[in-house]
């Protein structure tokens, strides 16, 4: 099982926040509703959270709440974007949003693009992150672009994760929505689990 869960009590203790703060952030959509996972325990129903995701989000909230209002933070964390967002390929390189090598690969697969809309920006941004980190190969990058192209138009409107799974030397790329825990058979290995939603947040900040 991937993505360890943490109980609400342990989360409040570990993060040093109150019950009231947690649910205020929930009402403001700073912490997504789907991260509040209800489970049966021997003491009754308890609330759990995806540990890594919620701790990372709380750390971001606490580090930015002094300079941004809760409404501004909600906009920053929202997967939705302004549809008029556009940027030229020259600006992409000048502002160091992606590398030239990855941009050239993207354009080779998708044809020449003079102005990138947000969905295209997100695709090349994800590709750049996974290739430059060494998490995926060039062939896997091309597979990734096919998956992203199929989902174009919806990636920035919902919460998605990318999963790369390898079995017997063959890699598959999956795009998941709303999955907190993933089970794979013993012969398969999850090589990459990547949050598209976090990438949307980071790209919005860069723009």
C-alpha atoms as a PDB file:
ATOM      1  CA  UNK A   1       0.000   0.000   0.000  1.00  0.00           C
ATOM      2  CA  UNK A   2       1.299   3.424  -0.966  1.00  0.00           C
ATOM      3  CA  UNK A   3       0.584   6.688   0.837  1.00  0.00           C
ATOM      4  CA  UNK A   4       0.471   6.126   4.590  1.00  0.00           C
ATOM      5  CA  UNK A   5      -2.514   7.482   6.496  1.00  0.00           C
ATOM      6  CA  UNK A   6      -2.322   9.527   9.694  1.00  0.00           C
ATOM      7  CA  UNK A   7      -5.111   9.890  12.248  1.00  0.00           C
ATOM      8  CA  UNK A   8      -6.612  13.284  12.995  1.00  0.00           C
ATOM      9  CA  UNK A   9      -5.300  13.210  16.580  1.00  0.00           C
ATOM     10  CA  UNK A  10      -1.766  12.387  15.456  1.00  0.00           C
ATOM     11  CA  UNK A  11      -1.950  15.037  12.724  1.00  0.00           C
ATOM     12  CA  UNK A  12      -2.960  17.770  15.180  1.00  0.00           C
ATOM     13  CA  UNK A  13      -0.139  16.745  17.551  1.00  0.00           C
ATOM     14  CA  UNK A  14       2.505  16.440  14.828  1.00  0.00           C
ATOM     15  CA  UNK A  15       1.590  19.671  13.010  1.00  0.00           C
ATOM     16  CA  UNK A  16       0.990  21.659  16.191  1.00  0.00           C
ATOM     17  CA  UNK A  17      -2.405  22.956  15.085  1.00  0.00           C
ATOM     18  CA  UNK A  18      -5.832  23.006  16.690  1.00  0.00           C
ATOM     19  CA  UNK A  19      -9.037  21.219  15.694  1.00  0.00           C
ATOM     20  CA  UNK A  20     -10.525  24.647  14.901  1.00  0.00           C
ATOM     21  CA  UNK A  21      -7.665  25.607  12.570  1.00  0.00           C
ATOM     22  CA  UNK A  22      -7.922  22.322  10.683  1.00  0.00           C
ATOM     23  CA  UNK A  23     -11.629  22.686  10.012  1.00  0.00           C
ATOM     24  CA  UNK A  24     -11.363  26.380   9.212  1.00  0.00           C
ATOM     25  CA  UNK A  25      -8.823  25.489   6.522  1.00  0.00           C
ATOM     26  CA  UNK A  26     -11.203  22.780   5.319  1.00  0.00           C
ATOM     27  CA  UNK A  27     -14.086  25.284   5.017  1.00  0.00           C
ATOM     28  CA  UNK A  28     -11.787  27.590   3.022  1.00  0.00           C
ATOM     29  CA  UNK A  29     -10.842  24.660   0.719  1.00  0.00           C
ATOM     30  CA  UNK A  30      -7.203  24.884   1.743  1.00  0.00           C
ATOM     31  CA  UNK A  31      -7.362  21.193   2.625  1.00  0.00           C
ATOM     32  CA  UNK A  32      -9.457  19.186   0.150  1.00  0.00           C
ATOM     33  CA  UNK A  33     -12.588  17.425   1.341  1.00  0.00           C
ATOM     34  CA  UNK A  34     -11.388  14.130  -0.156  1.00  0.00           C
ATOM     35  CA  UNK A  35      -8.358  14.120   2.172  1.00  0.00           C
ATOM     36  CA  UNK A  36     -10.710  13.615   5.160  1.00  0.00           C
ATOM     37  CA  UNK A  37     -10.999   9.830   5.104  1.00  0.00           C
ATOM     38  CA  UNK A  38     -13.531   8.241   7.475  1.00  0.00           C
ATOM     39  CA  UNK A  39     -12.597   4.747   8.676  1.00  0.00           C
ATOM     40  CA  UNK A  40     -14.012   2.284  11.180  1.00  0.00           C
ATOM     41  CA  UNK A  41     -11.745   1.490  14.145  1.00  0.00           C
ATOM     42  CA  UNK A  42     -12.244  -0.478  17.348  1.00  0.00           C
ATOM     43  CA  UNK A  43     -13.299   2.791  19.045  1.00  0.00           C
ATOM     44  CA  UNK A  44     -15.777   3.704  16.299  1.00  0.00           C
ATOM     45  CA  UNK A  45     -15.458   6.034  13.290  1.00  0.00           C
ATOM     46  CA  UNK A  46     -12.258   8.066  13.036  1.00  0.00           C
ATOM     47  CA  UNK A  47     -10.883  10.533  10.486  1.00  0.00           C
ATOM     48  CA  UNK A  48      -7.578   9.879   8.729  1.00  0.00           C
ATOM     49  CA  UNK A  49      -5.541  11.807   6.166  1.00  0.00           C
ATOM     50  CA  UNK A  50      -2.946  10.954   3.490  1.00  0.00           C
ATOM     51  CA  UNK A  51       0.067  11.715   5.687  1.00  0.00           C
ATOM     52  CA  UNK A  52       2.602  13.117   3.218  1.00  0.00           C
ATOM     53  CA  UNK A  53       0.064  15.228   1.342  1.00  0.00           C
ATOM     54  CA  UNK A  54      -1.595  16.811   4.349  1.00  0.00           C
ATOM     55  CA  UNK A  55       1.676  17.554   6.170  1.00  0.00           C
ATOM     56  CA  UNK A  56       3.112  19.160   3.038  1.00  0.00           C
ATOM     57  CA  UNK A  57      -0.047  21.262   2.622  1.00  0.00           C
ATOM     58  CA  UNK A  58      -0.073  22.377   6.267  1.00  0.00           C
ATOM     59  CA  UNK A  59       3.605  23.350   5.984  1.00  0.00           C
ATOM     60  CA  UNK A  60       2.783  25.484   2.915  1.00  0.00           C
ATOM     61  CA  UNK A  61      -0.187  27.132   4.645  1.00  0.00           C
ATOM     62  CA  UNK A  62       1.860  27.994   7.719  1.00  0.00           C
ATOM     63  CA  UNK A  63       4.764  29.363   5.671  1.00  0.00           C
ATOM     64  CA  UNK A  64       2.543  31.580   3.489  1.00  0.00           C
ATOM     65  CA  UNK A  65      -0.283  32.669   5.787  1.00  0.00           C
ATOM     66  CA  UNK A  66       1.680  35.705   7.009  1.00  0.00           C
ATOM     67  CA  UNK A  67       1.834  37.207   3.526  1.00  0.00           C
ATOM     68  CA  UNK A  68      -1.370  35.843   1.934  1.00  0.00           C
ATOM     69  CA  UNK A  69      -4.968  35.817   3.161  1.00  0.00           C
ATOM     70  CA  UNK A  70      -6.834  32.515   3.459  1.00  0.00           C
ATOM     71  CA  UNK A  71      -8.822  33.414   0.323  1.00  0.00           C
ATOM     72  CA  UNK A  72      -5.590  34.091  -1.581  1.00  0.00           C
ATOM     73  CA  UNK A  73      -4.176  30.782  -0.344  1.00  0.00           C
ATOM     74  CA  UNK A  74      -7.352  29.010  -1.490  1.00  0.00           C
ATOM     75  CA  UNK A  75      -6.883  30.479  -4.961  1.00  0.00           C
ATOM     76  CA  UNK A  76      -3.232  29.403  -4.953  1.00  0.00           C
ATOM     77  CA  UNK A  77      -4.125  25.820  -4.007  1.00  0.00           C
ATOM     78  CA  UNK A  78      -7.158  25.540  -6.282  1.00  0.00           C
ATOM     79  CA  UNK A  79      -6.633  23.238  -9.283  1.00  0.00           C
ATOM     80  CA  UNK A  80      -8.661  25.626 -11.468  1.00  0.00           C
ATOM     81  CA  UNK A  81      -6.865  28.281 -13.525  1.00  0.00           C
ATOM     82  CA  UNK A  82      -7.730  31.277 -15.632  1.00  0.00           C
ATOM     83  CA  UNK A  83      -8.411  30.065 -19.141  1.00  0.00           C
ATOM     84  CA  UNK A  84      -6.802  33.123 -20.734  1.00  0.00           C
ATOM     85  CA  UNK A  85      -3.344  32.227 -19.420  1.00  0.00           C
ATOM     86  CA  UNK A  86      -0.916  32.198 -22.363  1.00  0.00           C
ATOM     87  CA  UNK A  87       2.845  32.398 -22.714  1.00  0.00           C
ATOM     88  CA  UNK A  88       5.227  32.167 -25.679  1.00  0.00           C
ATOM     89  CA  UNK A  89       7.924  29.510 -25.979  1.00  0.00           C
ATOM     90  CA  UNK A  90      10.564  32.264 -25.776  1.00  0.00           C
ATOM     91  CA  UNK A  91       9.138  33.416 -22.431  1.00  0.00           C
ATOM     92  CA  UNK A  92       9.135  29.837 -21.152  1.00  0.00           C
ATOM     93  CA  UNK A  93      12.893  29.671 -21.687  1.00  0.00           C
ATOM     94  CA  UNK A  94      13.691  33.224 -20.596  1.00  0.00           C
ATOM     95  CA  UNK A  95      11.892  32.700 -17.277  1.00  0.00           C
ATOM     96  CA  UNK A  96      13.503  29.267 -16.757  1.00  0.00           C
ATOM     97  CA  UNK A  97      10.127  27.560 -16.395  1.00  0.00           C
ATOM     98  CA  UNK A  98      11.344  24.606 -18.493  1.00  0.00           C
ATOM     99  CA  UNK A  99      14.632  23.597 -20.104  1.00  0.00           C
ATOM    100  CA  UNK A 100      15.284  23.996 -23.843  1.00  0.00           C
ATOM    101  CA  UNK A 101      15.939  20.264 -24.310  1.00  0.00           C
ATOM    102  CA  UNK A 102      12.575  19.303 -22.811  1.00  0.00           C
ATOM    103  CA  UNK A 103      10.764  22.078 -24.686  1.00  0.00           C
ATOM    104  CA  UNK A 104      12.284  20.831 -27.968  1.00  0.00           C
ATOM    105  CA  UNK A 105      11.129  17.283 -27.158  1.00  0.00           C
ATOM    106  CA  UNK A 106       7.624  18.519 -26.396  1.00  0.00           C
ATOM    107  CA  UNK A 107       7.421  20.524 -29.625  1.00  0.00           C
ATOM    108  CA  UNK A 108       8.751  17.564 -31.616  1.00  0.00           C
ATOM    109  CA  UNK A 109       5.884  15.440 -30.257  1.00  0.00           C
ATOM    110  CA  UNK A 110       3.159  18.099 -30.519  1.00  0.00           C
ATOM    111  CA  UNK A 111       4.187  20.309 -33.431  1.00  0.00           C
ATOM    112  CA  UNK A 112       5.274  23.933 -33.292  1.00  0.00           C
ATOM    113  CA  UNK A 113       3.383  26.054 -30.744  1.00  0.00           C
ATOM    114  CA  UNK A 114       3.893  29.806 -30.672  1.00  0.00           C
ATOM    115  CA  UNK A 115       1.700  30.511 -27.643  1.00  0.00           C
ATOM    116  CA  UNK A 116       1.144  27.956 -24.887  1.00  0.00           C
ATOM    117  CA  UNK A 117      -2.199  27.826 -23.131  1.00  0.00           C
ATOM    118  CA  UNK A 118      -2.244  26.602 -19.531  1.00  0.00           C
ATOM    119  CA  UNK A 119      -2.940  22.931 -20.295  1.00  0.00           C
ATOM    120  CA  UNK A 120      -0.005  22.838 -22.717  1.00  0.00           C
ATOM    121  CA  UNK A 121       2.170  24.688 -20.179  1.00  0.00           C
ATOM    122  CA  UNK A 122       1.254  22.109 -17.571  1.00  0.00           C
ATOM    123  CA  UNK A 123       2.120  19.207 -19.863  1.00  0.00           C
ATOM    124  CA  UNK A 124       5.595  20.494 -20.689  1.00  0.00           C
ATOM    125  CA  UNK A 125       6.152  21.544 -17.064  1.00  0.00           C
ATOM    126  CA  UNK A 126       5.345  18.018 -15.794  1.00  0.00           C
ATOM    127  CA  UNK A 127       7.527  16.494 -18.511  1.00  0.00           C
ATOM    128  CA  UNK A 128      10.418  18.771 -17.542  1.00  0.00           C
ATOM    129  CA  UNK A 129      10.143  17.895 -13.844  1.00  0.00           C
ATOM    130  CA  UNK A 130      10.110  14.136 -14.385  1.00  0.00           C
ATOM    131  CA  UNK A 131      12.835  14.086 -17.040  1.00  0.00           C
ATOM    132  CA  UNK A 132      15.273  16.470 -15.355  1.00  0.00           C
ATOM    133  CA  UNK A 133      14.883  14.629 -12.046  1.00  0.00           C
ATOM    134  CA  UNK A 134      15.793  11.366 -13.783  1.00  0.00           C
ATOM    135  CA  UNK A 135      12.555   9.729 -12.621  1.00  0.00           C
ATOM    136  CA  UNK A 136      11.583   8.731 -16.169  1.00  0.00           C
ATOM    137  CA  UNK A 137      13.377   7.956 -19.453  1.00  0.00           C
ATOM    138  CA  UNK A 138      12.848   9.649 -22.814  1.00  0.00           C
ATOM    139  CA  UNK A 139      10.614   6.798 -23.997  1.00  0.00           C
ATOM    140  CA  UNK A 140       8.589   7.045 -20.799  1.00  0.00           C
ATOM    141  CA  UNK A 141       8.388  10.806 -21.376  1.00  0.00           C
ATOM    142  CA  UNK A 142       6.763  10.213 -24.753  1.00  0.00           C
ATOM    143  CA  UNK A 143       4.332   7.780 -23.133  1.00  0.00           C
ATOM    144  CA  UNK A 144       3.579  10.429 -20.495  1.00  0.00           C
ATOM    145  CA  UNK A 145       2.744  13.011 -23.159  1.00  0.00           C
ATOM    146  CA  UNK A 146       0.241  10.642 -24.768  1.00  0.00           C
ATOM    147  CA  UNK A 147      -1.524  10.153 -21.434  1.00  0.00           C
ATOM    148  CA  UNK A 148      -1.546  13.889 -20.697  1.00  0.00           C
ATOM    149  CA  UNK A 149      -2.831  14.667 -24.182  1.00  0.00           C
ATOM    150  CA  UNK A 150      -5.776  12.303 -23.644  1.00  0.00           C
ATOM    151  CA  UNK A 151      -6.653  14.193 -20.460  1.00  0.00           C
ATOM    152  CA  UNK A 152      -6.074  17.679 -21.862  1.00  0.00           C
ATOM    153  CA  UNK A 153      -8.728  20.099 -20.677  1.00  0.00           C
ATOM    154  CA  UNK A 154      -9.356  18.321 -17.383  1.00  0.00           C
ATOM    155  CA  UNK A 155      -5.925  18.206 -15.728  1.00  0.00           C
ATOM    156  CA  UNK A 156      -6.215  21.672 -14.209  1.00  0.00           C
ATOM    157  CA  UNK A 157      -9.853  21.219 -13.175  1.00  0.00           C
ATOM    158  CA  UNK A 158      -9.566  18.267 -10.824  1.00  0.00           C
ATOM    159  CA  UNK A 159      -7.067  16.556  -8.541  1.00  0.00           C
ATOM    160  CA  UNK A 160      -4.907  14.045 -10.379  1.00  0.00           C
ATOM    161  CA  UNK A 161      -1.831  11.924  -9.767  1.00  0.00           C
ATOM    162  CA  UNK A 162       0.476  10.218 -12.241  1.00  0.00           C
ATOM    163  CA  UNK A 163       1.668   6.702 -11.596  1.00  0.00           C
ATOM    164  CA  UNK A 164       4.426   4.810 -13.402  1.00  0.00           C
ATOM    165  CA  UNK A 165       4.338   1.053 -12.817  1.00  0.00           C
ATOM    166  CA  UNK A 166       7.002  -1.388 -14.056  1.00  0.00           C
ATOM    167  CA  UNK A 167       6.457  -5.121 -14.459  1.00  0.00           C
ATOM    168  CA  UNK A 168       8.850  -7.529 -16.179  1.00  0.00           C
ATOM    169  CA  UNK A 169      10.727  -4.556 -17.646  1.00  0.00           C
ATOM    170  CA  UNK A 170       7.585  -3.014 -19.167  1.00  0.00           C
ATOM    171  CA  UNK A 171       6.404   0.383 -17.907  1.00  0.00           C
ATOM    172  CA  UNK A 172       2.817   1.608 -17.806  1.00  0.00           C
ATOM    173  CA  UNK A 173       1.697   5.181 -17.124  1.00  0.00           C
ATOM    174  CA  UNK A 174      -1.591   5.802 -15.307  1.00  0.00           C
ATOM    175  CA  UNK A 175      -3.481   8.990 -14.485  1.00  0.00           C
ATOM    176  CA  UNK A 176      -5.509   8.704 -11.282  1.00  0.00           C
ATOM    177  CA  UNK A 177      -8.203  10.889  -9.769  1.00  0.00           C
ATOM    178  CA  UNK A 178      -9.147  10.708  -6.105  1.00  0.00           C
ATOM    179  CA  UNK A 179      -7.034   7.646  -5.242  1.00  0.00           C
ATOM    180  CA  UNK A 180      -5.490   7.779  -1.774  1.00  0.00           C
ATOM    181  CA  UNK A 181      -4.165   4.206  -1.569  1.00  0.00           C
ATOM    182  CA  UNK A 182      -2.914   2.032  -4.423  1.00  0.00           C
ATOM    183  CA  UNK A 183      -2.398  -1.732  -4.330  1.00  0.00           C
ATOM    184  CA  UNK A 184      -0.231  -3.493  -6.920  1.00  0.00           C
ATOM    185  CA  UNK A 185       0.650  -7.163  -7.344  1.00  0.00           C
ATOM    186  CA  UNK A 186       3.971  -8.535  -6.110  1.00  0.00           C
ATOM    187  CA  UNK A 187       5.453  -8.614  -9.605  1.00  0.00           C
ATOM    188  CA  UNK A 188       4.827  -4.908 -10.172  1.00  0.00           C
ATOM    189  CA  UNK A 189       6.774  -1.938  -8.851  1.00  0.00           C
ATOM    190  CA  UNK A 190       5.570   1.649  -8.602  1.00  0.00           C
ATOM    191  CA  UNK A 191       8.536   3.653  -9.854  1.00  0.00           C
ATOM    192  CA  UNK A 192       6.934   7.123  -9.796  1.00  0.00           C
ATOM    193  CA  UNK A 193       3.966   8.619  -7.992  1.00  0.00           C
ATOM    194  CA  UNK A 194       3.603  12.275  -8.932  1.00  0.00           C
ATOM    195  CA  UNK A 195       0.994  14.866  -7.885  1.00  0.00           C
ATOM    196  CA  UNK A 196      -0.365  16.790 -10.860  1.00  0.00           C
ATOM    197  CA  UNK A 197      -2.256  19.038  -8.447  1.00  0.00           C
ATOM    198  CA  UNK A 198       0.951  20.120  -6.704  1.00  0.00           C
ATOM    199  CA  UNK A 199       2.418  20.819 -10.134  1.00  0.00           C
ATOM    200  CA  UNK A 200      -0.557  23.044 -10.990  1.00  0.00           C
ATOM    201  CA  UNK A 201       0.052  25.002  -7.773  1.00  0.00           C
ATOM    202  CA  UNK A 202       3.753  25.421  -8.516  1.00  0.00           C
ATOM    203  CA  UNK A 203       3.169  26.456 -12.132  1.00  0.00           C
ATOM    204  CA  UNK A 204       0.577  29.042 -11.103  1.00  0.00           C
ATOM    205  CA  UNK A 205       3.146  30.484  -8.692  1.00  0.00           C
ATOM    206  CA  UNK A 206       5.815  30.617 -11.424  1.00  0.00           C
ATOM    207  CA  UNK A 207       3.444  32.424 -13.777  1.00  0.00           C
END
